[in-house]
């Protein structure tokens, strides 16, 4: 039974820090307590725990344009975050987990702006048949959380650029996202802002649980634990090193001959690679060996091929680099 509530506002927009805070708060939730954590990330794609990030978003474009890719603890699909989106997390002990009650907080907050809300399936909240909130869940031992998004004025063009990926030849066993038609609440109520939604969420939280939430902050003594968690979320192994193996094949024909790349990727690195070609230059077959162990990132693969161009010749290397830029 919930007897006390707390609310925590993230002070920054760094996704690794915010996910670290979320995990820290999860395991510091007391019995009979419900915490509401409100946070924002700047230009970020968040993938589910068991997703292949390369299949879910344009990793190279995101990275080259200064965006962030992070992996969360919970399952579910990939989502795009920017400063037009407000993220929420309800953190409780498992015995007090109540999805309907938690969703009611969001519903009341949104409806306070005169926007009717309805539920769709287990994960989504809709306004005028467009999804403005997707939800995901995580539990560990006696602890549990429910988190999700509230699209207020998100950049849907950027969302589409980063999340729309067409790689028919990329075969993976990772969990795929289910795309839905999304909409911003600001389209339905021009007066709504992220700050006003924060206040509405706090008010609805107090009403639904019947307890005024206390403002929470991180103690200085907890900073070391938070830095360790942030380091985890920022690490290559956590972001890309999940054991989700996949193959990626693509090809192109040039004046000098054909080029067909075949990669086998696992834990974020190229474990096997081959370049098949009918070109007269037999040294091309050596490029596959050169790429073994390389991080599966556009810039890293291009650097390896650039190192090889003294053998293949500048023109062929330039064509292969352009092919990698278009496909990876």
Tab-separated table of C-alpha atoms in Angstrom:
chain	number	residue	atom	x	y	z
A	1	UNK	CA	0.000	0.000	0.000
A	2	UNK	CA	1.373	3.402	-1.011
A	3	UNK	CA	1.700	5.685	2.017
A	4	UNK	CA	4.251	8.201	0.706
A	5	UNK	CA	5.215	9.660	-2.646
A	6	UNK	CA	8.177	11.539	-4.016
A	7	UNK	CA	8.942	13.422	-7.216
A	8	UNK	CA	12.344	13.806	-8.824
A	9	UNK	CA	13.130	16.225	-11.660
A	10	UNK	CA	16.258	15.496	-13.710
A	11	UNK	CA	18.481	18.561	-13.913
A	12	UNK	CA	20.074	17.809	-17.287
A	13	UNK	CA	19.397	16.265	-20.693
A	14	UNK	CA	22.275	13.768	-20.918
A	15	UNK	CA	20.610	10.393	-21.631
A	16	UNK	CA	23.312	8.268	-20.001
A	17	UNK	CA	23.054	10.324	-16.820
A	18	UNK	CA	19.253	10.215	-16.871
A	19	UNK	CA	19.135	6.437	-17.322
A	20	UNK	CA	21.696	6.088	-14.530
A	21	UNK	CA	19.425	8.173	-12.283
A	22	UNK	CA	16.469	6.000	-13.205
A	23	UNK	CA	18.286	2.796	-12.240
A	24	UNK	CA	19.606	4.356	-9.034
A	25	UNK	CA	16.137	5.519	-7.987
A	26	UNK	CA	14.682	2.092	-8.770
A	27	UNK	CA	16.837	0.337	-6.203
A	28	UNK	CA	16.434	3.078	-3.607
A	29	UNK	CA	12.637	3.056	-3.541
A	30	UNK	CA	11.382	2.303	-0.039
A	31	UNK	CA	8.489	-0.020	0.894
A	32	UNK	CA	5.133	1.734	0.602
A	33	UNK	CA	6.623	4.469	-1.591
A	34	UNK	CA	5.955	5.548	-5.179
A	35	UNK	CA	8.457	7.835	-6.910
A	36	UNK	CA	7.678	9.843	-10.034
A	37	UNK	CA	10.777	10.720	-12.052
A	38	UNK	CA	10.406	13.334	-14.837
A	39	UNK	CA	13.241	13.740	-17.332
A	40	UNK	CA	14.214	14.825	-20.842
A	41	UNK	CA	16.877	13.778	-23.313
A	42	UNK	CA	18.256	15.869	-26.144
A	43	UNK	CA	18.317	14.263	-29.632
A	44	UNK	CA	18.430	10.644	-28.510
A	45	UNK	CA	17.319	7.266	-29.776
A	46	UNK	CA	16.596	4.857	-26.922
A	47	UNK	CA	16.486	1.181	-27.868
A	48	UNK	CA	14.977	-1.631	-25.836
A	49	UNK	CA	17.172	-4.048	-23.950
A	50	UNK	CA	16.964	-6.798	-26.593
A	51	UNK	CA	16.940	-4.749	-29.770
A	52	UNK	CA	19.413	-4.573	-32.617
A	53	UNK	CA	20.158	-0.851	-32.687
A	54	UNK	CA	21.358	-0.928	-36.315
A	55	UNK	CA	18.061	-2.399	-37.408
A	56	UNK	CA	16.048	0.136	-35.412
A	57	UNK	CA	17.740	3.420	-36.283
A	58	UNK	CA	20.296	5.089	-38.508
A	59	UNK	CA	23.150	4.791	-36.011
A	60	UNK	CA	25.746	6.505	-38.209
A	61	UNK	CA	23.554	9.493	-39.070
A	62	UNK	CA	22.541	9.945	-35.441
A	63	UNK	CA	26.143	9.894	-34.268
A	64	UNK	CA	27.445	12.164	-37.054
A	65	UNK	CA	24.755	14.763	-36.289
A	66	UNK	CA	25.636	14.922	-32.600
A	67	UNK	CA	22.821	12.703	-31.341
A	68	UNK	CA	22.952	9.978	-28.708
A	69	UNK	CA	22.154	6.290	-28.839
A	70	UNK	CA	21.368	4.606	-25.521
A	71	UNK	CA	20.013	1.241	-24.413
A	72	UNK	CA	17.566	1.034	-21.527
A	73	UNK	CA	16.883	-1.748	-19.027
A	74	UNK	CA	13.317	-2.354	-20.187
A	75	UNK	CA	12.147	-4.192	-23.286
A	76	UNK	CA	9.914	-2.814	-26.001
A	77	UNK	CA	10.628	-0.742	-29.075
A	78	UNK	CA	12.960	2.059	-30.078
A	79	UNK	CA	11.846	5.633	-29.358
A	80	UNK	CA	13.133	9.084	-30.222
A	81	UNK	CA	13.579	11.720	-27.514
A	82	UNK	CA	14.134	15.446	-27.877
A	83	UNK	CA	13.309	18.522	-25.825
A	84	UNK	CA	9.737	18.514	-27.115
A	85	UNK	CA	9.173	15.246	-25.285
A	86	UNK	CA	8.732	14.620	-21.559
A	87	UNK	CA	9.718	11.239	-20.121
A	88	UNK	CA	8.218	9.813	-16.946
A	89	UNK	CA	9.055	6.861	-14.704
A	90	UNK	CA	6.957	5.439	-11.873
A	91	UNK	CA	9.189	3.510	-9.446
A	92	UNK	CA	7.741	1.240	-6.748
A	93	UNK	CA	8.192	-2.022	-4.937
A	94	UNK	CA	6.570	-4.837	-6.929
A	95	UNK	CA	3.839	-5.368	-4.363
A	96	UNK	CA	2.628	-1.795	-4.983
A	97	UNK	CA	2.926	-1.817	-8.772
A	98	UNK	CA	-0.383	-0.651	-10.253
A	99	UNK	CA	-0.295	0.060	-13.972
A	100	UNK	CA	-3.869	1.324	-14.164
A	101	UNK	CA	-3.266	3.819	-11.388
A	102	UNK	CA	0.008	4.973	-12.931
A	103	UNK	CA	-1.600	5.463	-16.344
A	104	UNK	CA	-4.396	7.401	-14.685
A	105	UNK	CA	-1.859	10.026	-13.572
A	106	UNK	CA	-0.847	10.640	-17.203
A	107	UNK	CA	-4.443	10.590	-18.379
A	108	UNK	CA	-5.542	13.158	-15.778
A	109	UNK	CA	-2.574	15.399	-16.534
A	110	UNK	CA	-3.279	15.418	-20.278
A	111	UNK	CA	-7.038	15.768	-19.885
A	112	UNK	CA	-6.501	18.825	-17.682
A	113	UNK	CA	-5.621	20.577	-20.971
A	114	UNK	CA	-8.970	19.562	-22.476
A	115	UNK	CA	-7.541	16.669	-24.499
A	116	UNK	CA	-9.489	13.363	-24.226
A	117	UNK	CA	-7.246	10.322	-23.782
A	118	UNK	CA	-7.864	6.652	-24.502
A	119	UNK	CA	-5.736	3.532	-24.049
A	120	UNK	CA	-4.653	1.291	-26.893
A	121	UNK	CA	-3.431	-2.197	-26.068
A	122	UNK	CA	-1.007	-2.498	-23.177
A	123	UNK	CA	1.567	0.072	-24.158
A	124	UNK	CA	0.033	3.161	-25.768
A	125	UNK	CA	-2.031	6.226	-24.898
A	126	UNK	CA	-3.859	7.964	-27.735
A	127	UNK	CA	-5.317	11.407	-28.354
A	128	UNK	CA	-7.549	11.639	-31.447
A	129	UNK	CA	-6.281	8.205	-32.518
A	130	UNK	CA	-2.635	9.256	-32.567
A	131	UNK	CA	-0.128	7.863	-30.095
A	132	UNK	CA	1.414	10.482	-27.817
A	133	UNK	CA	2.702	8.085	-25.149
A	134	UNK	CA	4.401	4.714	-25.433
A	135	UNK	CA	5.167	2.705	-22.287
A	136	UNK	CA	7.610	0.014	-21.214
A	137	UNK	CA	8.193	-1.949	-18.007
A	138	UNK	CA	11.025	-3.460	-15.975
A	139	UNK	CA	11.300	-5.436	-12.758
A	140	UNK	CA	14.190	-6.854	-10.767
A	141	UNK	CA	13.694	-8.727	-7.515
A	142	UNK	CA	11.223	-6.742	-5.404
A	143	UNK	CA	11.624	-3.563	-7.456
A	144	UNK	CA	9.709	-2.436	-10.554
A	145	UNK	CA	9.215	0.550	-12.799
A	146	UNK	CA	6.954	1.737	-15.588
A	147	UNK	CA	8.284	4.436	-17.882
A	148	UNK	CA	7.384	6.104	-21.136
A	149	UNK	CA	7.114	9.206	-23.271
A	150	UNK	CA	4.738	12.143	-23.579
A	151	UNK	CA	5.050	13.798	-26.991
A	152	UNK	CA	4.310	17.483	-26.570
A	153	UNK	CA	6.169	19.236	-29.364
A	154	UNK	CA	8.653	16.644	-30.620
A	155	UNK	CA	10.346	17.028	-34.001
A	156	UNK	CA	8.593	14.285	-35.979
A	157	UNK	CA	10.762	14.900	-39.063
A	158	UNK	CA	13.911	14.154	-37.092
A	159	UNK	CA	12.165	11.202	-35.506
A	160	UNK	CA	11.455	9.775	-38.960
A	161	UNK	CA	15.009	10.453	-40.191
A	162	UNK	CA	16.583	8.543	-37.323
A	163	UNK	CA	14.059	5.747	-36.815
A	164	UNK	CA	13.103	4.918	-40.407
A	165	UNK	CA	15.581	2.302	-41.579
A	166	UNK	CA	15.267	0.235	-44.733
A	167	UNK	CA	17.822	-2.559	-44.727
A	168	UNK	CA	16.125	-5.571	-46.239
A	169	UNK	CA	19.366	-7.527	-46.314
A	170	UNK	CA	20.084	-7.053	-42.627
A	171	UNK	CA	18.938	-10.236	-40.905
A	172	UNK	CA	18.722	-10.281	-37.140
A	173	UNK	CA	17.019	-12.097	-34.281
A	174	UNK	CA	16.682	-8.895	-32.282
A	175	UNK	CA	13.241	-7.671	-31.237
A	176	UNK	CA	11.748	-5.274	-33.816
A	177	UNK	CA	9.823	-2.099	-32.999
A	178	UNK	CA	6.192	-1.740	-33.982
A	179	UNK	CA	5.678	1.662	-35.573
A	180	UNK	CA	2.509	3.617	-34.834
A	181	UNK	CA	1.108	6.915	-36.051
A	182	UNK	CA	2.284	9.451	-33.492
A	183	UNK	CA	1.088	12.949	-32.706
A	184	UNK	CA	2.095	15.907	-30.578
A	185	UNK	CA	-0.248	17.170	-27.881
A	186	UNK	CA	0.585	20.730	-28.900
A	187	UNK	CA	-1.269	20.125	-32.171
A	188	UNK	CA	-4.428	19.629	-30.096
A	189	UNK	CA	-3.754	22.326	-27.500
A	190	UNK	CA	-1.362	25.114	-28.610
A	191	UNK	CA	-1.020	26.406	-25.021
A	192	UNK	CA	0.570	23.193	-23.761
A	193	UNK	CA	4.307	23.226	-22.967
A	194	UNK	CA	6.736	20.793	-21.361
A	195	UNK	CA	6.897	22.928	-18.204
A	196	UNK	CA	3.108	23.102	-17.923
A	197	UNK	CA	2.911	19.337	-18.420
A	198	UNK	CA	5.406	18.809	-15.599
A	199	UNK	CA	3.194	20.826	-13.273
A	200	UNK	CA	0.094	18.952	-14.468
A	201	UNK	CA	1.827	15.605	-13.855
A	202	UNK	CA	2.801	16.591	-10.315
A	203	UNK	CA	-0.754	17.760	-9.570
A	204	UNK	CA	-2.325	14.598	-11.049
A	205	UNK	CA	0.184	12.421	-9.158
A	206	UNK	CA	-0.891	13.995	-5.867
A	207	UNK	CA	-4.583	13.620	-6.735
A	208	UNK	CA	-4.469	9.995	-7.876
A	209	UNK	CA	-2.366	8.804	-4.908
A	210	UNK	CA	-3.931	11.145	-2.349
A	211	UNK	CA	-0.514	12.216	-1.049
A	212	UNK	CA	1.419	15.387	-1.821
A	213	UNK	CA	4.793	14.225	-3.236
A	214	UNK	CA	8.022	15.366	-1.622
A	215	UNK	CA	10.711	16.846	-3.876
A	216	UNK	CA	13.724	14.532	-4.029
A	217	UNK	CA	17.342	15.262	-4.911
A	218	UNK	CA	20.507	13.201	-5.144
A	219	UNK	CA	22.820	13.379	-2.140
A	220	UNK	CA	26.491	14.104	-2.721
A	221	UNK	CA	27.418	10.752	-1.203
A	222	UNK	CA	25.458	9.024	-3.992
A	223	UNK	CA	27.381	10.696	-6.812
A	224	UNK	CA	30.007	7.928	-7.001
A	225	UNK	CA	27.303	5.295	-7.549
A	226	UNK	CA	25.659	7.475	-10.184
A	227	UNK	CA	28.951	8.021	-12.032
A	228	UNK	CA	29.514	4.262	-12.127
A	229	UNK	CA	26.016	3.699	-13.544
A	230	UNK	CA	26.483	6.505	-16.065
A	231	UNK	CA	29.724	4.890	-17.191
A	232	UNK	CA	27.844	1.632	-17.752
A	233	UNK	CA	25.181	3.267	-19.915
A	234	UNK	CA	27.880	5.112	-21.871
A	235	UNK	CA	30.009	2.034	-22.509
A	236	UNK	CA	30.387	0.413	-25.923
A	237	UNK	CA	29.582	-3.005	-24.471
A	238	UNK	CA	26.226	-1.883	-23.046
A	239	UNK	CA	25.153	0.156	-26.078
A	240	UNK	CA	26.399	-2.084	-28.864
A	241	UNK	CA	27.843	-5.204	-27.301
A	242	UNK	CA	24.640	-7.120	-26.627
A	243	UNK	CA	24.773	-10.662	-28.002
A	244	UNK	CA	22.404	-9.952	-30.870
A	245	UNK	CA	24.122	-11.383	-33.932
A	246	UNK	CA	23.140	-10.334	-37.439
A	247	UNK	CA	24.339	-10.370	-41.020
A	248	UNK	CA	24.359	-7.432	-43.393
A	249	UNK	CA	24.908	-7.803	-47.146
A	250	UNK	CA	24.903	-5.167	-49.888
A	251	UNK	CA	26.373	-4.838	-53.355
A	252	UNK	CA	26.990	-2.458	-56.246
A	253	UNK	CA	28.404	-2.691	-59.782
A	254	UNK	CA	31.138	-0.327	-60.977
A	255	UNK	CA	33.145	0.180	-64.163
A	256	UNK	CA	35.992	-1.810	-62.617
A	257	UNK	CA	33.731	-4.703	-61.531
A	258	UNK	CA	31.198	-5.748	-58.902
A	259	UNK	CA	31.519	-5.341	-55.125
A	260	UNK	CA	29.475	-7.323	-52.619
A	261	UNK	CA	30.095	-6.879	-48.913
A	262	UNK	CA	28.951	-9.483	-46.403
A	263	UNK	CA	29.315	-8.804	-42.691
A	264	UNK	CA	28.588	-11.013	-39.712
A	265	UNK	CA	28.293	-8.791	-36.645
A	266	UNK	CA	28.057	-9.735	-32.979
A	267	UNK	CA	28.499	-7.689	-29.794
A	268	UNK	CA	28.879	-4.566	-31.906
A	269	UNK	CA	31.935	-5.770	-33.852
A	270	UNK	CA	32.574	-7.418	-37.202
A	271	UNK	CA	33.365	-11.064	-36.511
A	272	UNK	CA	33.441	-12.168	-40.142
A	273	UNK	CA	33.692	-10.092	-43.298
A	274	UNK	CA	34.061	-10.728	-47.000
A	275	UNK	CA	34.231	-8.602	-50.120
A	276	UNK	CA	33.266	-10.606	-53.223
A	277	UNK	CA	34.173	-9.143	-56.608
A	278	UNK	CA	34.727	-10.114	-60.252
A	279	UNK	CA	37.301	-7.318	-60.601
A	280	UNK	CA	40.747	-8.102	-61.954
A	281	UNK	CA	42.289	-6.716	-58.761
A	282	UNK	CA	42.684	-9.835	-56.611
A	283	UNK	CA	43.819	-7.823	-53.569
A	284	UNK	CA	40.203	-6.842	-52.882
A	285	UNK	CA	39.633	-10.152	-51.124
A	286	UNK	CA	42.044	-9.028	-48.404
A	287	UNK	CA	39.717	-6.219	-47.282
A	288	UNK	CA	37.516	-8.713	-45.428
A	289	UNK	CA	40.462	-9.723	-43.251
A	290	UNK	CA	41.291	-6.072	-42.646
A	291	UNK	CA	37.808	-5.496	-41.195
A	292	UNK	CA	37.820	-8.333	-38.637
A	293	UNK	CA	37.274	-7.011	-35.120
A	294	UNK	CA	36.354	-3.553	-36.392
A	295	UNK	CA	33.499	-1.778	-34.560
A	296	UNK	CA	30.370	-1.875	-36.712
A	297	UNK	CA	30.398	1.878	-37.243
A	298	UNK	CA	30.587	3.763	-40.507
A	299	UNK	CA	33.624	5.877	-39.561
A	300	UNK	CA	35.605	2.887	-38.243
A	301	UNK	CA	34.957	0.764	-41.365
A	302	UNK	CA	35.856	3.648	-43.677
A	303	UNK	CA	39.106	4.234	-41.792
A	304	UNK	CA	40.116	0.588	-42.304
A	305	UNK	CA	39.388	0.821	-46.044
A	306	UNK	CA	41.321	4.089	-46.310
A	307	UNK	CA	44.332	2.341	-44.821
A	308	UNK	CA	43.984	-0.271	-47.556
A	309	UNK	CA	43.710	2.123	-50.521
A	310	UNK	CA	47.450	2.049	-51.262
A	311	UNK	CA	46.943	-1.593	-52.279
A	312	UNK	CA	43.634	-1.320	-54.149
A	313	UNK	CA	44.150	2.070	-55.704
A	314	UNK	CA	42.468	5.379	-54.835
A	315	UNK	CA	39.577	5.080	-57.331
A	316	UNK	CA	38.415	1.666	-56.126
A	317	UNK	CA	38.822	2.665	-52.478
A	318	UNK	CA	36.775	5.823	-53.109
A	319	UNK	CA	33.922	3.773	-54.599
A	320	UNK	CA	33.981	1.317	-51.683
A	321	UNK	CA	33.982	4.149	-49.149
A	322	UNK	CA	30.985	5.764	-50.874
A	323	UNK	CA	29.190	2.402	-50.797
A	324	UNK	CA	29.840	2.070	-47.058
A	325	UNK	CA	28.602	5.630	-46.491
A	326	UNK	CA	25.323	4.817	-48.265
A	327	UNK	CA	24.668	1.406	-46.732
A	328	UNK	CA	26.106	1.388	-43.221
